[in-house]
mmCIF file of C-alpha atoms in Angstrom:
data_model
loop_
_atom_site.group_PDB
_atom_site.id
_atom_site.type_symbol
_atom_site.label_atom_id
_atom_site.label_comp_id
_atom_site.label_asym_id
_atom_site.label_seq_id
_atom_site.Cartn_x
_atom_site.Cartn_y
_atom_site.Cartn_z
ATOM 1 C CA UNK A 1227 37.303 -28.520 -1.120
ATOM 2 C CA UNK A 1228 38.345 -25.782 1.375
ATOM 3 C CA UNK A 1229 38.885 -28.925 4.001
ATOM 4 C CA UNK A 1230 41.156 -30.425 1.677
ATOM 5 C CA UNK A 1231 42.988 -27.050 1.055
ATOM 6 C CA UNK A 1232 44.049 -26.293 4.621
ATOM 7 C CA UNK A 1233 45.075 -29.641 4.949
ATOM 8 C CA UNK A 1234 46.946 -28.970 2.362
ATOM 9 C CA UNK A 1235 48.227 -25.430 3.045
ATOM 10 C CA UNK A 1236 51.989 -25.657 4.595
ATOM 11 C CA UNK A 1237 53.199 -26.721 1.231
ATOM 12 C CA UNK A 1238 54.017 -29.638 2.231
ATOM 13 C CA UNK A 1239 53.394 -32.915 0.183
ATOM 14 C CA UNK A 1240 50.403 -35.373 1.246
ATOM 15 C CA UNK A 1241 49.971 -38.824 -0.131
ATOM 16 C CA UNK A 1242 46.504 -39.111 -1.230
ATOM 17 C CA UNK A 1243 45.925 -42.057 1.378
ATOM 18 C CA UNK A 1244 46.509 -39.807 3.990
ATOM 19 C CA UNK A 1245 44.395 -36.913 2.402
ATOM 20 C CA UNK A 1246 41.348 -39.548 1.975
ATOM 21 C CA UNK A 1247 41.569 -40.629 5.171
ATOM 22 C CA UNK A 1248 41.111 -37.778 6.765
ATOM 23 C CA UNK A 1249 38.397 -36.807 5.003
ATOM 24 C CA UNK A 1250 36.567 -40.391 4.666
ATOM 25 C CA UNK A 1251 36.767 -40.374 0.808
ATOM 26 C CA UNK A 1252 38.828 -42.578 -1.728
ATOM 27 C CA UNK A 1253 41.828 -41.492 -3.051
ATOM 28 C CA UNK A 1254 40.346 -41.130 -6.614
ATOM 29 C CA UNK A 1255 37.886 -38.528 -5.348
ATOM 30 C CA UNK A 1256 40.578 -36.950 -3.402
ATOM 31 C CA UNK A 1257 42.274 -36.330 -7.130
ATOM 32 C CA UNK A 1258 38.710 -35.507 -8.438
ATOM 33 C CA UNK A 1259 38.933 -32.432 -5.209
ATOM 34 C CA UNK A 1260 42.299 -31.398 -6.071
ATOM 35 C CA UNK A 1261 41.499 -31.323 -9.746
ATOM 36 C CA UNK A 1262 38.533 -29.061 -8.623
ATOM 37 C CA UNK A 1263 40.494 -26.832 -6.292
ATOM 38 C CA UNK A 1264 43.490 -26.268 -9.326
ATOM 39 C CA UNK A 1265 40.261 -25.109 -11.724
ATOM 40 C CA UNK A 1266 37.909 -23.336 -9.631
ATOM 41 C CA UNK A 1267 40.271 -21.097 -7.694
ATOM 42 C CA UNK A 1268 43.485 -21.202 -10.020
ATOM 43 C CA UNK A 1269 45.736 -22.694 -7.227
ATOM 44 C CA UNK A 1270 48.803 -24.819 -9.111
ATOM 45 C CA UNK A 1271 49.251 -28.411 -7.344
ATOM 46 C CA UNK A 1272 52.098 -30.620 -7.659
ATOM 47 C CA UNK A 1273 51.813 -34.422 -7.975
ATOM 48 C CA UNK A 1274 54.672 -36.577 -7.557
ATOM 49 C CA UNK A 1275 54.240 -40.082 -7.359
ATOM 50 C CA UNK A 1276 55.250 -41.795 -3.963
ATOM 51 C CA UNK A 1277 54.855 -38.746 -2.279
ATOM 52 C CA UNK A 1278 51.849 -37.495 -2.997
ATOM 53 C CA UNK A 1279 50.308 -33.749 -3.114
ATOM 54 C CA UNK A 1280 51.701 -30.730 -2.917
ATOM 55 C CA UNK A 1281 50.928 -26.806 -3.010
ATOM 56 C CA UNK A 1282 53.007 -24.710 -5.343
ATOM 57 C CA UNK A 1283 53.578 -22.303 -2.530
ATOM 58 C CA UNK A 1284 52.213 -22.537 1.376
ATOM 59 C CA UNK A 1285 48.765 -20.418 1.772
ATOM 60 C CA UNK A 1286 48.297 -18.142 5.126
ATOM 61 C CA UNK A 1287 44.388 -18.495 5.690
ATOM 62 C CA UNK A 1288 42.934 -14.727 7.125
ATOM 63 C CA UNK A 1289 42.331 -15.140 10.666
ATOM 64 C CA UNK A 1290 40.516 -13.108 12.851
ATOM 65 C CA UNK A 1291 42.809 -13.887 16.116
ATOM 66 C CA UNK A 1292 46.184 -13.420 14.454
ATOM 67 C CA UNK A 1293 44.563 -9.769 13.256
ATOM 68 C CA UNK A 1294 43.790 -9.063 16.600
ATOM 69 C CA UNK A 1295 47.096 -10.482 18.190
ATOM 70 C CA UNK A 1296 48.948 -8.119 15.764
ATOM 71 C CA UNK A 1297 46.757 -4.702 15.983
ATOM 72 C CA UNK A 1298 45.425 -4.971 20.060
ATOM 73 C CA UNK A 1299 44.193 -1.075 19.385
ATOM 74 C CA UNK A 1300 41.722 -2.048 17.604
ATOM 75 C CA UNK A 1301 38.015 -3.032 18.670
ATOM 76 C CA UNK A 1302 36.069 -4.358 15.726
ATOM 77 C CA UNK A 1303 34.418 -7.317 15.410
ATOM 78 C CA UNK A 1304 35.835 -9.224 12.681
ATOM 79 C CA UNK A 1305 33.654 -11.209 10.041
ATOM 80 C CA UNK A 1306 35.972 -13.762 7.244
ATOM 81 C CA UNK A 1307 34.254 -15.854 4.561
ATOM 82 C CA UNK A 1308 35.546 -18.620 2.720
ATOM 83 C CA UNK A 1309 34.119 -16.964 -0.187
ATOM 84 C CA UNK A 1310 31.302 -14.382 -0.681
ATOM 85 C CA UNK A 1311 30.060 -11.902 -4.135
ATOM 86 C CA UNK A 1312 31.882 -8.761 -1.945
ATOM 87 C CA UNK A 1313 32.997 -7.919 1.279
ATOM 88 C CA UNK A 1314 31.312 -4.586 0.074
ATOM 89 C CA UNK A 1315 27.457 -6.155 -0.259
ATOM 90 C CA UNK A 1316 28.372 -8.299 2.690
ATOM 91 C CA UNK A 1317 28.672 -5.300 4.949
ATOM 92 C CA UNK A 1318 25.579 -4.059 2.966
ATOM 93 C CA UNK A 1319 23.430 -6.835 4.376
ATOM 94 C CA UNK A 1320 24.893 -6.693 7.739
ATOM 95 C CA UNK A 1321 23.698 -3.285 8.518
ATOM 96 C CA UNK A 1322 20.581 -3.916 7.241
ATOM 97 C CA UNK A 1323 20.108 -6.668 9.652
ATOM 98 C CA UNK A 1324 21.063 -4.474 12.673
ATOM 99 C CA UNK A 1325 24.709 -4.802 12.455
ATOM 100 C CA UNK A 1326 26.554 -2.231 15.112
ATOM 101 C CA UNK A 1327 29.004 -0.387 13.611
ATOM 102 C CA UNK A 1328 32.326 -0.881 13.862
ATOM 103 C CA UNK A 1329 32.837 -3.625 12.329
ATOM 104 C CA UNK A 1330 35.302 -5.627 9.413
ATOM 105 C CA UNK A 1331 34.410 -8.153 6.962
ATOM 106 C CA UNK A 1332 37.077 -9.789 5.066
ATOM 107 C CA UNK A 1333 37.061 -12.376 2.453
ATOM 108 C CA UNK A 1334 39.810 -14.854 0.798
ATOM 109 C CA UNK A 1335 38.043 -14.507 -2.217
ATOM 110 C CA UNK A 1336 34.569 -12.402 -4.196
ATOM 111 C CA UNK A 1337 32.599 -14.417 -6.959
ATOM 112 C CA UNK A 1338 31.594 -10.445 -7.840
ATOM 113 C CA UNK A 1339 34.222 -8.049 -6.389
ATOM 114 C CA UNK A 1340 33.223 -4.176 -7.600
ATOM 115 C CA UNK A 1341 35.932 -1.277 -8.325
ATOM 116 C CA UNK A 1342 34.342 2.249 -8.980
ATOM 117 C CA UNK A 1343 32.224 2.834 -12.228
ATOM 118 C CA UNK A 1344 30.985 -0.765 -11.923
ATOM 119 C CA UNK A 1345 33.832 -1.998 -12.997
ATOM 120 C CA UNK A 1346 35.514 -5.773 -12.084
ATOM 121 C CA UNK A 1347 37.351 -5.990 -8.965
ATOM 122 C CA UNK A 1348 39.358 -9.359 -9.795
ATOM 123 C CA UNK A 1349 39.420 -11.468 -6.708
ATOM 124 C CA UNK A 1350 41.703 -14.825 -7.085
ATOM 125 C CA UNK A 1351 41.387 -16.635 -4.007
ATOM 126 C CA UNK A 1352 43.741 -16.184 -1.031
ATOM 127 C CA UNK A 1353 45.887 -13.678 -2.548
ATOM 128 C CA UNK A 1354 45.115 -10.616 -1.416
ATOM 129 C CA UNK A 1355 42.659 -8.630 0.484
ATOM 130 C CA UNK A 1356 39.203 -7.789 -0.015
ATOM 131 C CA UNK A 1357 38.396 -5.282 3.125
ATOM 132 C CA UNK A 1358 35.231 -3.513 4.559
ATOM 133 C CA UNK A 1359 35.137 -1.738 7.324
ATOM 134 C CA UNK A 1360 31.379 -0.109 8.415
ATOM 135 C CA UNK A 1361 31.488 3.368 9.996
ATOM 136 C CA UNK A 1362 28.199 5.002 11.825
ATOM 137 C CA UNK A 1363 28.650 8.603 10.574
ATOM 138 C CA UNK A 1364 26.436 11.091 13.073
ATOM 139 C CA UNK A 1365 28.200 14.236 12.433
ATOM 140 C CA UNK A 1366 26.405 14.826 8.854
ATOM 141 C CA UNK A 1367 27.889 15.772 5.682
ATOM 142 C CA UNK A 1368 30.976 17.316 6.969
ATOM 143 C CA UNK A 1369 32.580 14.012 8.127
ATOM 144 C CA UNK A 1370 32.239 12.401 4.635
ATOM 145 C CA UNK A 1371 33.973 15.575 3.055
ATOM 146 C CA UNK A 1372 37.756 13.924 1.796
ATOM 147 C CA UNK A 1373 36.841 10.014 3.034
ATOM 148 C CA UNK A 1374 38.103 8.152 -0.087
ATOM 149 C CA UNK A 1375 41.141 10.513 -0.163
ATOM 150 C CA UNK A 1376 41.382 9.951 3.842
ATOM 151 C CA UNK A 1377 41.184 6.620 3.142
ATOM 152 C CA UNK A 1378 44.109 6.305 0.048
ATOM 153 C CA UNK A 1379 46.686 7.687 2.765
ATOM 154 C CA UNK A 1380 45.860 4.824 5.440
ATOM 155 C CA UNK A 1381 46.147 2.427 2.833
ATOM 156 C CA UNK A 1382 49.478 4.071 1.107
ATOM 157 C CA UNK A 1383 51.248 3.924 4.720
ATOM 158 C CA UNK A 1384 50.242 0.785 5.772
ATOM 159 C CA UNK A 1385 51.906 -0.418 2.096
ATOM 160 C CA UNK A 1386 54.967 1.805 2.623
ATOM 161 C CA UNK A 1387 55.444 0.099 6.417
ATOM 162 C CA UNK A 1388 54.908 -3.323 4.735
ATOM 163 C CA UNK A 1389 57.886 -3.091 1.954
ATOM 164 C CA UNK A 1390 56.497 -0.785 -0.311
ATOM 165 C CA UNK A 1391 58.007 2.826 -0.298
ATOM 166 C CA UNK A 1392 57.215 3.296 -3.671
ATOM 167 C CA UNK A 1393 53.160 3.424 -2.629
ATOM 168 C CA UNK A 1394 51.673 6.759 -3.774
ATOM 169 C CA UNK A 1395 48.201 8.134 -4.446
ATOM 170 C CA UNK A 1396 45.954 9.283 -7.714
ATOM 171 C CA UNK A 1397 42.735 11.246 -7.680
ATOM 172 C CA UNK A 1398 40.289 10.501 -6.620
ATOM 173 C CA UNK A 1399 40.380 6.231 -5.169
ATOM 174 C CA UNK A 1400 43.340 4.515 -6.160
ATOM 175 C CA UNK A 1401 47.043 3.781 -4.584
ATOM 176 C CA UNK A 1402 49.815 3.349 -7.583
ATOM 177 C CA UNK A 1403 53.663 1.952 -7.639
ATOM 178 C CA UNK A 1404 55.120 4.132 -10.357
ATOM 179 C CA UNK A 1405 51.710 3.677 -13.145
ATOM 180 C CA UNK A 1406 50.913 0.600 -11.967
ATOM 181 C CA UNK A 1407 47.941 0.179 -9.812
ATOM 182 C CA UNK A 1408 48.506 -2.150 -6.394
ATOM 183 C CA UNK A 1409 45.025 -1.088 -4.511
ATOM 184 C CA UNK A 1410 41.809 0.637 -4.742
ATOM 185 C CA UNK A 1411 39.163 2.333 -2.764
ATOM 186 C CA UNK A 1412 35.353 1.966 -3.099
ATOM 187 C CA UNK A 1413 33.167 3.867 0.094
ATOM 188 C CA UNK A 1414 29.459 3.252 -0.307
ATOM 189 C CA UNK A 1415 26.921 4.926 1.743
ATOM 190 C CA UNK A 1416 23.372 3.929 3.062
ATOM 191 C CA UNK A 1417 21.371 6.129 5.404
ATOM 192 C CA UNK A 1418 20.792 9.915 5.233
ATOM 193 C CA UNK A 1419 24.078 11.852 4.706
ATOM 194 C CA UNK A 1420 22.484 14.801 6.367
ATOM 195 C CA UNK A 1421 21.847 13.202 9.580
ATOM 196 C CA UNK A 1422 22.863 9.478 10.622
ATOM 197 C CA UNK A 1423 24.437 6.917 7.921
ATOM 198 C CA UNK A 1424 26.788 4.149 7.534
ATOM 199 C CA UNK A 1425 29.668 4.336 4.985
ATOM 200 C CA UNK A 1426 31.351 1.176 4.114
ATOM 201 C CA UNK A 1427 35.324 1.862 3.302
ATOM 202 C CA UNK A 1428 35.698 -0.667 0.390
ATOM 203 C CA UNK A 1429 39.190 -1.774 0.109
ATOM 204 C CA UNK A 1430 41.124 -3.728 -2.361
ATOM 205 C CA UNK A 1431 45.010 -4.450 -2.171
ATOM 206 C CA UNK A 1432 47.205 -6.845 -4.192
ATOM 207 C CA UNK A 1433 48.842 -8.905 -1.921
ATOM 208 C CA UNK A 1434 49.991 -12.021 -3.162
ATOM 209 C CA UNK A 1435 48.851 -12.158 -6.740
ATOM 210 C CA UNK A 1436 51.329 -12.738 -9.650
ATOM 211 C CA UNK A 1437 49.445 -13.605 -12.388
ATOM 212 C CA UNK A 1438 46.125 -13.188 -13.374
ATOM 213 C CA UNK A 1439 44.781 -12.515 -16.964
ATOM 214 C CA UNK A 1440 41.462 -10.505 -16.323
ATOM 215 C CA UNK A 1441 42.599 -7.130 -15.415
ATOM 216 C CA UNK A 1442 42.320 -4.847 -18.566
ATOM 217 C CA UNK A 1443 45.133 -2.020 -16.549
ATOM 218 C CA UNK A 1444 48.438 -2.520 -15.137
ATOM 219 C CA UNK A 1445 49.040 -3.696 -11.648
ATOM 220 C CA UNK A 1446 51.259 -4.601 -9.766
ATOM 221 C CA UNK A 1447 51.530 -6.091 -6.374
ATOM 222 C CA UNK A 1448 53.077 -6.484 -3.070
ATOM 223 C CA UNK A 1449 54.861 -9.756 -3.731
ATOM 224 C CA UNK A 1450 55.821 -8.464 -7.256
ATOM 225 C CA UNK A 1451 57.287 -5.198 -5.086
ATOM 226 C CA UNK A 1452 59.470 -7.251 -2.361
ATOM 227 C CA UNK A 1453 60.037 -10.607 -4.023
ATOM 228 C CA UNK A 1454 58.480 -12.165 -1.239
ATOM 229 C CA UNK A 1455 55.447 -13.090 0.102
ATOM 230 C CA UNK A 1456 53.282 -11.227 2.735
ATOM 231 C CA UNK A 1457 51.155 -11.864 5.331
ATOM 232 C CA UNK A 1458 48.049 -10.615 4.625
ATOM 233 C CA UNK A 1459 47.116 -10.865 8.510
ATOM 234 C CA UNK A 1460 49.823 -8.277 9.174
ATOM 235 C CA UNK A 1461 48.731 -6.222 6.399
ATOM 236 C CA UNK A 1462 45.006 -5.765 7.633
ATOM 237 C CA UNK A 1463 46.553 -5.457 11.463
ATOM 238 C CA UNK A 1464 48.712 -2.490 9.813
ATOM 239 C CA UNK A 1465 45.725 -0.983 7.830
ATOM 240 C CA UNK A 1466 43.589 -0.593 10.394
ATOM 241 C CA UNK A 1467 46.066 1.048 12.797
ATOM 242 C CA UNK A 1468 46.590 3.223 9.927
ATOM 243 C CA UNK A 1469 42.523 3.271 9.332
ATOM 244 C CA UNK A 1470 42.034 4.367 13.234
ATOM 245 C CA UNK A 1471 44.332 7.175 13.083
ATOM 246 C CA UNK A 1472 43.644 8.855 9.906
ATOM 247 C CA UNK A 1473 39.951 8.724 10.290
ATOM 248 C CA UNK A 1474 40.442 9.489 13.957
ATOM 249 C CA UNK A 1475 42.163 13.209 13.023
ATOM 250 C CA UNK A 1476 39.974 13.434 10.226
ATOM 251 C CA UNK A 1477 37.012 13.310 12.183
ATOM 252 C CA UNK A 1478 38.617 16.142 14.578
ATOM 253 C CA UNK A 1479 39.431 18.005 12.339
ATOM 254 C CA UNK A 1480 38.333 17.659 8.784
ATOM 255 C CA UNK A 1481 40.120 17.019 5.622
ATOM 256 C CA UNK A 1482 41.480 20.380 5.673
ATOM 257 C CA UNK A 1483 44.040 18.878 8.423
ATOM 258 C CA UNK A 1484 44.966 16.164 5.862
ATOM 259 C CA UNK A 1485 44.998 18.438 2.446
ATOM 260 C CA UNK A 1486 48.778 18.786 2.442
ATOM 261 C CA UNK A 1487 49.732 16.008 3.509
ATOM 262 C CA UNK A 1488 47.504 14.099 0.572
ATOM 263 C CA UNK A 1489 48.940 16.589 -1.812
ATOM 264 C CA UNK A 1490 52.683 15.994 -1.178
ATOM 265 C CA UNK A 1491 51.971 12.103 -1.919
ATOM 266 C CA UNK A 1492 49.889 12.390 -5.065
ATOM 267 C CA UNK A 1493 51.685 11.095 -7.906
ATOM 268 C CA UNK A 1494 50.306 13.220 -10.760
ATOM 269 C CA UNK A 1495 50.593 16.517 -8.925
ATOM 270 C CA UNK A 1496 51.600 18.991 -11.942
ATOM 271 C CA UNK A 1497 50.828 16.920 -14.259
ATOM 272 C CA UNK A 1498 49.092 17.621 -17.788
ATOM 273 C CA UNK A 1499 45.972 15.315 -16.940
ATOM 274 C CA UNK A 1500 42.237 14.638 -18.639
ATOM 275 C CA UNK A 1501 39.576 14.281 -16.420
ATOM 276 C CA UNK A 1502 37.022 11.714 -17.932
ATOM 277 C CA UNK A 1503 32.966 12.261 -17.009
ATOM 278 C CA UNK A 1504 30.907 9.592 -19.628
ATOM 279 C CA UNK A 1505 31.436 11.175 -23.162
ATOM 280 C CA UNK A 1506 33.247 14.390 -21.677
ATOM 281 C CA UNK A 1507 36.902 15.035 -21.331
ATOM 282 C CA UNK A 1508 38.654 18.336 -19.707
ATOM 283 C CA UNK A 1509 42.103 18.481 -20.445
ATOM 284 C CA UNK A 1510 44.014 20.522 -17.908
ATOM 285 C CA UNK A 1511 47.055 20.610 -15.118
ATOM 286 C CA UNK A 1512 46.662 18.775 -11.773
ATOM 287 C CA UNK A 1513 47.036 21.886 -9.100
ATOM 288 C CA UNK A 1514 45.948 19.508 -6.091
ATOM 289 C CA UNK A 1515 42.859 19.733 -4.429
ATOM 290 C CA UNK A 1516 40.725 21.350 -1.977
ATOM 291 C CA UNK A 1517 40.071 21.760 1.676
ATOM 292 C CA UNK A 1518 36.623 19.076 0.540
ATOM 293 C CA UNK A 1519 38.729 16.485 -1.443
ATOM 294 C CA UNK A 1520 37.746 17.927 -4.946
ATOM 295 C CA UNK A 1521 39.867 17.771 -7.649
ATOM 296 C CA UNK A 1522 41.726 21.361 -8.040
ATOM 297 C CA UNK A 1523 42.384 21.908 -12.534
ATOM 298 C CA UNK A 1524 43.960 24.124 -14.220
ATOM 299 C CA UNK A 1525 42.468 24.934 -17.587
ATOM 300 C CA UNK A 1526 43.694 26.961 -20.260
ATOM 301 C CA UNK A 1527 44.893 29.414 -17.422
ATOM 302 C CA UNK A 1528 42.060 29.281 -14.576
ATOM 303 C CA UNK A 1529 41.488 27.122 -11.810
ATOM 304 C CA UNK A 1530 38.192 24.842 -12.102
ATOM 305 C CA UNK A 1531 37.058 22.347 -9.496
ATOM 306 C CA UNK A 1532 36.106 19.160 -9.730
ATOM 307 C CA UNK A 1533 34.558 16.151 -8.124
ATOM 308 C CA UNK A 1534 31.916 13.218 -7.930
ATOM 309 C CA UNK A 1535 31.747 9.467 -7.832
ATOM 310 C CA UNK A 1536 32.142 8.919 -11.791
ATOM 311 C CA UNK A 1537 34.828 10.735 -12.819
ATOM 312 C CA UNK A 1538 38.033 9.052 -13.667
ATOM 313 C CA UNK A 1539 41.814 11.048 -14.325
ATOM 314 C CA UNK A 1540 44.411 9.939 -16.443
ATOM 315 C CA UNK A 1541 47.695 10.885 -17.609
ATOM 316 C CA UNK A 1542 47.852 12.691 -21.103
ATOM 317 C CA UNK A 1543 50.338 11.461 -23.834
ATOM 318 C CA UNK A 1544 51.997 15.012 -23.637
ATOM 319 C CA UNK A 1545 52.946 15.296 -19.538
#
């Protein structure tokens, strides 16, 4: 099916004849593969008799040349599948196998993408981009202090210098557009935190999706944003500069360097917020946060800090 699909992906039409003979099939089961492809991974086709096949709009495949073309700074091997359960796991297995960190794996689409809290990361196929990049971390605990936050501003820039000014952060791993969410962050860490790990900077961003029925939030993305579609190429060239210099201060100089700067671009800064933990819910005023990345509350008068991988902030009716 993915044979037929590039064949298929300058949105141009293709008489079925053509299509079959190319790949040494009939035309019927060339209709049976498109049928398929439409189902499977939601991609409308156009049929129009005497001139054939058509994609509703062209596709841009990742590739791992254009990315380096477009980003020469950058150094790290580059790993793309058709279609995989998560970039995330995928860079899981890698290190386990030896893997030398740096390195990228990309997908078009994940069979069983993950946001935080085990949650659903919905993953249509060639839409947007599903993004992990493996870090070695030697210098212990102290270079993990603010990552997911360090993280949200290399993705929020790399958005703002791809048509989206609007691209802010929320506490503690997700980049909005007004309330609407348009990426996410999930790092994962194997090894001793103390001494020598790897982190894997999980990274979701809605590229190209317009329509999808499984996401129980709002969203938004950066097609919906510009009115026009982006190449996702150029967006992973652009988050990785943006990757290499964040993490490149914040490994010189901690998060502390980074604080303000993630404070000025948080969205619900002041705001009258609840902080969710399981059953338990704080109600209080976002003040910021601290020179670690925790999540600085005010509550009923006096300054409380939070943080930890579970807990999840939202807006209260009254803010």
């Amino acid at each position: 099916m993915l044979t037929l699909l590039k064949l298929l992906k300058d949105g141009r039409f293709h008489s079925g004849e053509a299509l079959g003979a190319v790949l040494g099939v009939s035309r019927s089961a060339v209709w049976k593969q498109l049928q398929h492809l439409e189902a499977e991974l939601n991609l409308p086709i156009h049929k129009v008799r005497g001139k054939g096949y058509q994609l509703a709009s062209p596709l841009v495949f990742l590739d791992a040349e254009e990315i380096t073309l477009k980003a020469p700074s950058l150094a790290w091997p580059v790993y793309i599948s058709d279609s995989i359960d998560s970039t995330n796991a995928e860079a899981l297995r890698l290190v386990d196998a030896g893997g030398v960190a740096p390195f990228l794996v990309l997908a078009e689409q994940q069979t069983a993408g993950r946001g935080r809290r085990g949650r659903k990361w919905v993953s249509p196929f060639a839409q947007n981009v599903y993004y992990s990049l493996v870090l070695r971390i030697e210098g212990g605990l102290r270079q993990l202090e603010g990552l997911s936050l360090v993280v949200g501003l290399a993705v929020m820039q790399a958005l703002r210098e791809s048509g989206v000014p609007g691209a802010a952060l929320k506490w503690p791993n997700d980049v909005l557009v007004g309330q609407k969410k348009i990426a996410g962050i999930l790092l994962e860490l194997v090894g001793d935190p103390a001494d020598i790990c790897h982190v894997v900077l999980g990274i979701g961003i809605n590229v190209n999706m317009q329509k999808v029925a499984e996401v129980d939030q709002q969203w938004t993305s950066v097609q919906l944003v510009t009115g026009s579609p982006m190449d996702r190429n150029l967006l992973v060239a652009r988050l990785g500069v943006q990757l290499q210099r964040y993490l490149t201060q914040h490994a010189a100089s901690g998060f502390a360097a980074l604080q303000e700067e993630w404070e000025r671009n948080h969205l619900w800064q002041g705001r009258a917020a609840s902080l969710i933990a399981g059953v338990n819910q704080v109600d209080g005023v976002v003040l910021g946060v601290d020179r670690q990345g925790a999540l600085r509350l005010s509550v009923d008068g006096v300054e409380k800090i939070y943080s930890g991988g579970e807990l999840s902030l939202r807006l209260r009716d009254d803010s």
